[in-house]
Amino acid sequence: MARPNEEVEALLQEYADLIAITGGDAFKARAYEKAARAIGGHPADISRLDADGLKEIPNVGRSIAEKVVEYLRTGTMAVVEERRAKIPAGVRELITIPTLGPKKAMRLYEDLHISSVNELAAAIEADALADLKGFGEKTQENLRHGIELMQRAGGRIPLSLAMETAEEIVAELSAVTGCRRCAYAGSLRRMKETIGDLDVLVAANRSAPFMEALCALPATAEVIAQGTKKTSIRTGKGLQVDLRVLPPDSWGAGLQYFTGSKAHNIRTRTIAVHQGLKLSEYGLFDAESGESLASRTEEEVYARLGLPWIPPTLREDRGEIEAALHGELPEVVTERDIRGDLHTHTDLTDGLAPLETMVEAAAERGYTYYAVTDHAPNLYMQRMTDEKILAQREQLRELDGTLGRMRLLHGTELNIGPDGEVDWPDDFLAGFDLCVASLHSHFDLNRKAMTRRLVRACENPHVNVIGHPSTRLIGKRPGVDADWDEVFAACARTGTALEVNAQPDRLDLRDEDILRAREHGVKFAVNTDAHSVLHLAQLRYGVATAQRGWLTKEDVINTWTLTRLRRFLRRSGRA
């Protein structure tokens, strides 16, 4: 069910990895990585393009375009197959471990004949890597942690991939004759950062047409079980989908029950029992008479229990029941509340689209304001200069006010150095409308040094937002080790916002940390960190994470009016 763009992106990225494993040209590997990102972020369906059309995509030259056409025509890419044949499958498995690069994976295979994640884990425990050059104690600890990350993720898939699959299935089943309602439930509806199985519900009088339709979908690779009340299939991407068909009158109760979480449902069922009631997926019933008291909508089920409707993103038994009983449930921020994006990139650095294209796409989203924040010079591979950023500022000022009501802000994403220093001197930073500061390297500093580094960045009067604060990549890289309560206190003290980064592989800060930071009085910015037009739509995942952290409009600075936002940014006397 992936777009052809995403299939080709994955294949080109694999080819880049295979080049690196075999000791090939590093520049060639980098070229394929860039092409992979560009194709993955291209808004149009590449399967409709010929080689000339593909060459119009940034970083896609004639050779790569021809290989893509070959794949789209035949389903294979000869150069990838040739490289795969030269490299043991076990080595390709090893490079999926966070922190293990292709060269070290090949050395493990050649020197110690290690060809699986389990074999590597056993070798580390047996101290078999001690004499292998480049695999010192620190490296082994990183590998051990990377394996733990993989094992913890298990068969779970990213939120965005599950959402794409769910929305396609819901659309297909909604079109089946007799469908009254159709929706996804479970952890996806609660917008957890990774998803195990996908729960889909249908309200209808007859179940058979829907069970048959699910089994017949192009995405269905395997039918696990097919019945009258529940059918389970597995997609080609390995995601299990469980479909349940409910009587229309039971829709609300079923949606509440199958949304979960388990802990939340235990609390609601306990409330029901104390009131002499019984709550199930079919409705809320009088325990003695069996009379149905509420079932058609979630709102009436919660109301009959004496509760307001609780947003699915809050249903984790983290105090939402108590807050609801005391009338203190937060009115969480929604996507409609976001007035602008404060962290985005263009092709001036590592983005895929030019400034005008990104700005036009933002205006189409109805934003009140929009910030362009390309990387600063200390992230050397981006080759930023004073002249380039000042020229961009002029270009942005010319565009400002030309796209309806949307105003443009010129910012930058600064790099937080090992000691908390940032790019550019104070007098140059004073020219920006806002500055996002982020960690991009030196992730292995000890807790004390990392805390000091982040606090110093917060204390810089030109830094308005700390971007993707923990730097984690879900399932690939853990967050940095810091005394987060000290960092949160510094943010509150200095008036520095923390970002909720909406990129599905980041979702950083994570919801648990948002809850803690909020207690310190921290303000937040929900941003996409967009590197392409398509990324702007990922805002939904950042907003959902903010909801899971109980954030309201008051907590999120980019829900504020431009006047109020500028006052917040002006704390250094700059904006």
Coordinates of N, CA, C and O in Angstrom, one line a residue, residues 37-128:
R37 N 15.9 10.5 -0.9 CA 15.1 11.5 -0.1 C 14.3 12.4 -1.0 O 13.1 12.7 -0.7
A38 N 14.8 12.7 -2.1 CA 14.1 13.6 -3.1 C 12.9 12.9 -3.7 O 11.8 13.5 -3.7
I39 N 13.0 11.7 -4.0 CA 11.9 10.9 -4.6 C 10.9 10.7 -3.5 O 9.7 10.8 -3.8
G40 N 11.3 10.3 -2.3 CA 10.3 10.1 -1.3 C 9.5 11.3 -0.9 O 8.4 11.2 -0.5
G41 N 10.1 12.5 -1.0 CA 9.5 13.7 -0.7 C 8.8 14.4 -1.9 O 8.2 15.4 -1.7
H42 N 8.9 13.8 -3.1 CA 8.2 14.4 -4.2 C 6.7 14.3 -4.2 O 6.2 13.2 -4.0
P43 N 6.0 15.4 -4.3 CA 4.5 15.3 -4.1 C 3.8 14.5 -5.2 O 2.7 13.9 -4.9
A44 N 4.3 14.4 -6.4 CA 3.6 13.7 -7.5 C 3.9 12.3 -7.5 O 5.0 11.9 -7.1
D45 N 3.1 11.4 -8.1 CA 3.3 10.0 -8.2 C 4.3 9.8 -9.3 O 4.1 10.0 -10.5
I46 N 5.5 9.2 -8.9 CA 6.6 9.1 -9.9 C 6.3 8.0 -10.9 O 6.9 8.0 -11.9
S47 N 5.3 7.1 -10.6 CA 5.0 6.0 -11.6 C 4.5 6.6 -12.9 O 4.4 5.9 -13.9
R48 N 4.1 7.9 -12.9 CA 3.5 8.5 -14.1 C 4.6 9.3 -14.8 O 4.2 10.0 -15.8
L49 N 5.8 9.2 -14.4 CA 6.9 10.0 -15.0 C 7.8 9.1 -15.8 O 8.1 8.0 -15.4
D50 N 8.3 9.7 -16.9 CA 9.3 9.0 -17.7 C 10.7 9.5 -17.2 O 10.8 10.3 -16.2
A51 N 11.8 9.1 -17.8 CA 13.1 9.4 -17.3 C 13.3 10.9 -17.3 O 13.9 11.5 -16.4
D52 N 12.8 11.6 -18.4 CA 13.0 13.1 -18.4 C 12.2 13.7 -17.3 O 12.7 14.7 -16.7
G53 N 11.0 13.2 -17.0 CA 10.2 13.8 -15.9 C 10.9 13.5 -14.5 O 10.9 14.4 -13.7
L54 N 11.5 12.4 -14.4 CA 12.2 12.1 -13.1 C 13.4 13.0 -12.9 O 13.8 13.4 -11.8
K55 N 14.1 13.4 -14.1 CA 15.2 14.2 -14.0 C 14.9 15.6 -13.5 O 15.8 16.4 -13.1
E56 N 13.6 16.0 -13.5 CA 13.2 17.3 -13.0 C 13.2 17.3 -11.5 O 13.2 18.4 -10.9
I57 N 13.2 16.1 -10.9 CA 13.3 16.0 -9.4 C 14.7 16.3 -8.9 O 15.7 15.8 -9.5
P58 N 14.9 17.2 -7.9 CA 16.2 17.5 -7.5 C 17.0 16.3 -7.1 O 16.5 15.3 -6.5
N59 N 18.3 16.3 -7.5 CA 19.3 15.2 -7.1 C 19.0 13.9 -7.9 O 19.6 12.9 -7.6
V60 N 18.2 13.9 -8.9 CA 17.9 12.8 -9.7 C 18.5 13.0 -11.1 O 18.0 13.8 -11.9
G61 N 19.6 12.4 -11.4 CA 20.3 12.5 -12.7 C 19.8 11.4 -13.7 O 19.0 10.6 -13.4
R62 N 20.4 11.5 -14.9 CA 20.0 10.5 -15.9 C 20.2 9.1 -15.5 O 19.3 8.3 -15.7
S63 N 21.3 8.7 -14.9 CA 21.6 7.3 -14.5 C 20.6 6.8 -13.5 O 20.0 5.7 -13.6
I64 N 20.3 7.6 -12.5 CA 19.3 7.2 -11.4 C 17.9 7.2 -12.0 O 17.2 6.2 -11.8
A65 N 17.6 8.1 -12.9 CA 16.3 8.2 -13.5 C 16.0 6.9 -14.3 O 14.9 6.3 -14.2
E66 N 17.0 6.4 -15.0 CA 16.9 5.2 -15.9 C 16.7 4.0 -15.0 O 15.9 3.1 -15.3
K67 N 17.4 4.0 -13.9 CA 17.2 2.8 -12.9 C 15.8 2.8 -12.3 O 15.2 1.8 -12.1
V68 N 15.3 4.0 -12.0 CA 14.0 4.1 -11.5 C 12.9 3.6 -12.5 O 12.0 2.9 -12.2
V69 N 13.1 4.1 -13.7 CA 12.2 3.6 -14.8 C 12.3 2.1 -14.9 O 11.2 1.4 -15.1
E70 N 13.4 1.5 -14.8 CA 13.6 0.1 -14.9 C 12.8 -0.6 -13.8 O 12.1 -1.6 -14.1
Y71 N 12.9 -0.1 -12.6 CA 12.2 -0.7 -11.5 C 10.7 -0.5 -11.7 O 9.9 -1.5 -11.5
L72 N 10.2 0.6 -12.1 CA 8.8 0.8 -12.3 C 8.2 -0.1 -13.4 O 7.0 -0.5 -13.4
R73 N 9.1 -0.4 -14.4 CA 8.6 -1.2 -15.5 C 8.7 -2.7 -15.2 O 7.8 -3.5 -15.5
T74 N 9.7 -3.1 -14.4 CA 10.0 -4.6 -14.2 C 9.8 -5.0 -12.8 O 9.7 -6.3 -12.6
G75 N 9.8 -4.1 -11.9 CA 9.7 -4.5 -10.5 C 11.0 -4.8 -9.8 O 11.1 -5.2 -8.6
T76 N 12.1 -4.7 -10.6 CA 13.4 -5.0 -10.0 C 14.4 -3.9 -10.5 O 14.1 -3.2 -11.5
M77 N 15.5 -3.8 -9.9 CA 16.6 -2.9 -10.3 C 17.9 -3.7 -10.3 O 18.3 -4.2 -9.3
A78 N 18.4 -3.9 -11.5 CA 19.5 -4.9 -11.7 C 20.7 -4.6 -10.8 O 21.3 -5.5 -10.2
V79 N 21.1 -3.3 -10.6 CA 22.3 -3.0 -9.8 C 22.1 -3.4 -8.4 O 23.0 -3.8 -7.7
V80 N 20.8 -3.3 -7.9 CA 20.6 -3.6 -6.5 C 20.7 -5.1 -6.3 O 21.3 -5.6 -5.4
E81 N 20.1 -5.9 -7.3 CA 20.1 -7.3 -7.2 C 21.6 -7.8 -7.2 O 22.0 -8.8 -6.5
E82 N 22.4 -7.2 -8.1 CA 23.8 -7.6 -8.2 C 24.6 -7.3 -6.9 O 25.3 -8.2 -6.4
R83 N 24.3 -6.2 -6.2 CA 25.0 -5.9 -5.0 C 24.5 -6.8 -3.9 O 25.2 -7.3 -3.0
R84 N 23.2 -7.1 -3.9 CA 22.6 -8.0 -2.9 C 23.3 -9.4 -2.9 O 23.6 -10.0 -1.9
A85 N 23.5 -9.8 -4.2 CA 24.1 -11.2 -4.4 C 25.5 -11.2 -3.8 O 26.0 -12.3 -3.4
K86 N 26.2 -10.1 -3.7 CA 27.6 -10.1 -3.2 C 27.7 -10.0 -1.7 O 28.8 -10.2 -1.1
I87 N 26.6 -9.7 -1.1 CA 26.6 -9.5 0.4 C 25.7 -10.4 1.1 O 24.5 -10.6 0.8
P88 N 26.2 -11.2 2.1 CA 25.3 -12.1 2.8 C 24.1 -11.4 3.5 O 24.2 -10.2 3.9
A89 N 23.0 -12.1 3.4 CA 21.8 -11.5 4.0 C 22.0 -11.1 5.5 O 21.4 -10.1 5.9
G90 N 22.8 -11.8 6.2 CA 23.0 -11.5 7.6 C 23.7 -10.2 7.8 O 23.4 -9.5 8.8
V91 N 24.5 -9.8 6.9 CA 25.2 -8.5 7.0 C 24.1 -7.4 6.8 O 24.1 -6.3 7.5
R92 N 23.2 -7.6 5.8 CA 22.2 -6.6 5.6 C 21.3 -6.5 6.8 O 20.7 -5.5 7.2
E93 N 21.1 -7.6 7.5 CA 20.3 -7.6 8.8 C 21.0 -6.8 9.9 O 20.4 -6.0 10.6
L94 N 22.3 -7.0 9.9 CA 23.1 -6.3 11.0 C 23.0 -4.8 10.9 O 23.0 -4.1 11.9
I95 N 23.0 -4.2 9.6 CA 23.0 -2.8 9.5 C 21.7 -2.2 9.9 O 21.6 -0.9 9.9
T96 N 20.7 -3.0 10.2 CA 19.4 -2.4 10.7 C 19.5 -2.1 12.2 O 18.6 -1.4 12.7
I97 N 20.6 -2.5 12.8 CA 20.8 -2.2 14.2 C 21.2 -0.7 14.4 O 22.2 -0.3 13.7
P98 N 20.5 0.1 15.1 CA 20.9 1.4 15.4 C 22.4 1.5 15.8 O 22.8 0.7 16.7
T99 N 23.1 2.4 15.3 CA 24.5 2.7 15.7 C 25.5 1.8 15.0 O 26.7 2.0 15.1
L100 N 25.1 0.8 14.2 CA 26.0 -0.1 13.5 C 26.1 0.2 12.1 O 25.1 0.0 11.3
G101 N 27.2 0.7 11.6 CA 27.3 1.1 10.2 C 27.7 -0.1 9.3 O 28.1 -1.1 9.8
P102 N 27.7 0.1 8.0 CA 27.9 -1.0 7.1 C 29.3 -1.5 7.2 O 29.5 -2.7 7.0
K103 N 30.3 -0.7 7.3 CA 31.7 -1.2 7.4 C 32.0 -2.1 8.6 O 32.6 -3.1 8.5
K104 N 31.4 -1.7 9.7 CA 31.6 -2.5 10.9 C 30.8 -3.8 10.8 O 31.2 -4.8 11.3
A105 N 29.6 -3.7 10.2 CA 28.8 -4.9 10.0 C 29.6 -5.9 9.1 O 29.6 -7.1 9.4
M106 N 30.3 -5.4 8.1 CA 31.1 -6.3 7.2 C 32.2 -6.9 8.0 O 32.6 -8.1 7.8
R107 N 32.9 -6.1 8.9 CA 34.0 -6.6 9.6 C 33.5 -7.7 10.6 O 34.2 -8.7 10.8
L108 N 32.4 -7.6 11.2 CA 31.9 -8.6 12.1 C 31.7 -9.9 11.4 O 31.9 -11.0 11.9
Y109 N 31.2 -9.8 10.1 CA 30.9 -11.0 9.4 C 32.2 -11.6 8.9 O 32.4 -12.8 9.0
E110 N 33.2 -10.8 8.4 CA 34.4 -11.4 7.9 C 35.3 -11.9 8.9 O 35.9 -13.0 8.8
D111 N 35.4 -11.2 10.1 CA 36.4 -11.6 11.1 C 35.8 -12.6 12.1 O 36.5 -13.5 12.6
L112 N 34.5 -12.5 12.4 CA 33.9 -13.4 13.5 C 32.7 -14.2 12.9 O 32.1 -14.9 13.7
H113 N 32.4 -14.1 11.6 CA 31.3 -14.8 11.0 C 30.0 -14.6 11.7 O 29.1 -15.5 11.7
I114 N 29.8 -13.4 12.2 CA 28.5 -13.0 12.8 C 27.6 -12.5 11.7 O 27.9 -11.6 10.9
S115 N 26.4 -13.1 11.6 CA 25.5 -12.8 10.5 C 24.1 -12.7 10.9 O 23.1 -12.8 10.1
S116 N 23.8 -12.4 12.2 CA 22.5 -12.1 12.6 C 22.5 -11.3 13.9 O 23.6 -11.2 14.6
V117 N 21.4 -10.6 14.2 CA 21.3 -9.8 15.4 C 21.5 -10.6 16.6 O 22.2 -10.3 17.6
N118 N 20.9 -11.8 16.6 CA 21.0 -12.7 17.8 C 22.5 -13.1 18.0 O 23.0 -13.2 19.2
E119 N 23.2 -13.4 16.9 CA 24.6 -13.9 17.1 C 25.4 -12.7 17.6 O 26.3 -12.9 18.4
L120 N 25.1 -11.5 17.2 CA 25.9 -10.3 17.7 C 25.6 -10.1 19.2 O 26.6 -9.9 19.9
A121 N 24.4 -10.2 19.6 CA 24.0 -10.1 21.0 C 24.8 -11.1 21.8 O 25.3 -10.8 22.9
A122 N 24.8 -12.3 21.3 CA 25.5 -13.4 22.1 C 27.0 -13.1 22.1 O 27.7 -13.3 23.2
A123 N 27.6 -12.6 21.0 CA 29.0 -12.3 21.0 C 29.4 -11.2 22.0 O 30.4 -11.2 22.6
I124 N 28.5 -10.2 22.1 CA 28.8 -9.1 23.0 C 28.7 -9.6 24.5 O 29.6 -9.3 25.3
E125 N 27.8 -10.5 24.8 CA 27.6 -11.0 26.1 C 28.8 -11.9 26.5 O 29.3 -12.0 27.6
A126 N 29.4 -12.6 25.4 CA 30.5 -13.5 25.7 C 31.9 -12.7 25.6 O 32.9 -13.3 25.7
D127 N 31.8 -11.4 25.4 CA 33.0 -10.6 25.3 C 33.9 -11.0 24.1 O 35.1 -10.9 24.2
A128 N 33.3 -11.5 23.0 CA 34.0 -12.0 21.9 C 34.5 -10.9 21.0 O 35.2 -11.1 20.0

